[in-house]
Amino acid sequence: MSIAKRRLSPEASRNMALAAARDLLIETGPQSVTLKAVAARIGRTHANLLHHFGSASGLQKALAAYLSDEVCGMIAQAILKSRTGEGTVRDIVDLTFDAFDKQGGAALWSWMMLTGNEDALDPIVDAIHALVDDIGEDGHEDREKHDDTLALVLMALGDALIGDRLSGSLGLPRDSARDMAERQLEDALERWKCEHED
C-alpha cells in the first residue's frame, strides 16, 4: 500500500491530501484541518504536506480553492440541467446552500477569517465570479447576474452560520431561507430569459 502511495504523481498526492482535508472539515470542523492531521489521514509525513502547501495557511487556501472549484462545477451543472429541463432551480439552491452547510464551506471560511487568513477567500470569490460570467452572454457587464449571485451566496452563507437558530427563534420552518432563495432565483432566471428573448 505504501509503495502505491509513493508512486502517486505530485498532483494526485496533492488532490488526495485535499480530499482528506475536506473530509476532516466535514467530520470534525475547520480547527482539525492541520498538516499533521491530514498527513496522518493519508499516511504521509508532515514534511510531504509542507512540500505541497508550505504551511497550514497554504493548506487552508488550497482547500478553499478545491471546495470552490468542486462546488461551482456542481452548481454550473445544475444550472445547465435546469435550462434543459433535466434539473430545477431548487437543485441550484440546494447545491449552493449545501456547499456552505453540509460540505463545511461556511465553517472553513469563517475559521480563515478569524485566523487572519482573509486572502484565502480569494479563490472562492474568483470561482463564483467566473461561474456567474459563464452563465450568460453578458459576462462582466451583467450587473444583475452578479447581484443575484451575491444574494444567493450571502443567503447560503448566513443560513449555514445562523439559519437553524434564527429560523427557530422566528418560528419559521428550517428551509425558509432555501425557499426564499428558490423564489428569488426563479424570478432572476425568468428575467434573464426574457432579456435574451428581446
mmCIF file of N, CA and C in Angstrom, residues 143-153 184-185 187-189 191-192:
data_model
loop_
_atom_site.group_PDB
_atom_site.id
_atom_site.type_symbol
_atom_site.label_atom_id
_atom_site.label_comp_id
_atom_site.label_asym_id
_atom_site.label_seq_id
_atom_site.Cartn_x
_atom_site.Cartn_y
_atom_site.Cartn_z
ATOM 1 N N ARG A 143 -24.489 43.284 -14.490
ATOM 2 C CA ARG A 143 -24.533 43.620 -13.072
ATOM 3 C C ARG A 143 -25.641 42.856 -12.347
ATOM 4 N N GLU A 144 -26.788 42.666 -13.024
ATOM 5 C CA GLU A 144 -27.908 41.991 -12.373
ATOM 6 C C GLU A 144 -27.564 40.550 -12.006
ATOM 7 N N LYS A 145 -26.852 39.843 -12.871
ATOM 8 C CA LYS A 145 -26.464 38.463 -12.566
ATOM 9 C C LYS A 145 -25.546 38.433 -11.349
ATOM 10 N N HIS A 146 -24.656 39.390 -11.287
ATOM 11 C CA HIS A 146 -23.746 39.458 -10.138
ATOM 12 C C HIS A 146 -24.529 39.764 -8.862
ATOM 13 N N ASP A 147 -25.495 40.657 -8.964
ATOM 14 C CA ASP A 147 -26.327 40.973 -7.799
ATOM 15 C C ASP A 147 -27.099 39.743 -7.329
ATOM 16 N N ASP A 148 -27.687 39.019 -8.276
ATOM 17 C CA ASP A 148 -28.471 37.828 -7.925
ATOM 18 C C ASP A 148 -27.593 36.740 -7.324
ATOM 19 N N THR A 149 -26.391 36.578 -7.867
ATOM 20 C CA THR A 149 -25.479 35.575 -7.336
ATOM 21 C C THR A 149 -25.008 35.969 -5.940
ATOM 22 N N LEU A 150 -24.714 37.246 -5.750
ATOM 23 C CA LEU A 150 -24.311 37.736 -4.438
ATOM 24 C C LEU A 150 -25.398 37.434 -3.407
ATOM 25 N N ALA A 151 -26.644 37.709 -3.766
ATOM 26 C CA ALA A 151 -27.755 37.453 -2.848
ATOM 27 C C ALA A 151 -27.840 35.963 -2.501
ATOM 28 N N LEU A 152 -27.707 35.099 -3.491
ATOM 29 C CA LEU A 152 -27.798 33.659 -3.254
ATOM 30 C C LEU A 152 -26.676 33.180 -2.339
ATOM 31 N N VAL A 153 -25.460 33.615 -2.620
ATOM 32 C CA VAL A 153 -24.309 33.180 -1.828
ATOM 33 C C VAL A 153 -24.388 33.705 -0.397
ATOM 34 N N GLN A 184 -36.416 33.756 -5.399
ATOM 35 C CA GLN A 184 -35.622 34.838 -5.966
ATOM 36 C C GLN A 184 -34.874 34.396 -7.225
ATOM 37 N N LEU A 185 -34.313 33.178 -7.182
ATOM 38 C CA LEU A 185 -33.563 32.696 -8.336
ATOM 39 C C LEU A 185 -34.487 32.381 -9.505
ATOM 40 N N ASP A 187 -37.223 33.983 -10.190
ATOM 41 C CA ASP A 187 -37.527 35.303 -10.761
ATOM 42 C C ASP A 187 -36.352 35.812 -11.594
ATOM 43 N N ALA A 188 -35.140 35.616 -11.073
ATOM 44 C CA ALA A 188 -33.949 36.083 -11.782
ATOM 45 C C ALA A 188 -33.766 35.345 -13.101
ATOM 46 N N LEU A 189 -33.905 34.019 -13.086
ATOM 47 C CA LEU A 189 -33.730 33.238 -14.314
ATOM 48 C C LEU A 189 -34.796 33.582 -15.346
ATOM 49 N N ARG A 191 -36.215 36.507 -15.611
ATOM 50 C CA ARG A 191 -35.827 37.832 -16.097
ATOM 51 C C ARG A 191 -34.702 37.721 -17.120
ATOM 52 N N TRP A 192 -33.679 36.867 -16.813
ATOM 53 C CA TRP A 192 -32.570 36.685 -17.755
ATOM 54 C C TRP A 192 -33.083 36.119 -19.076
#
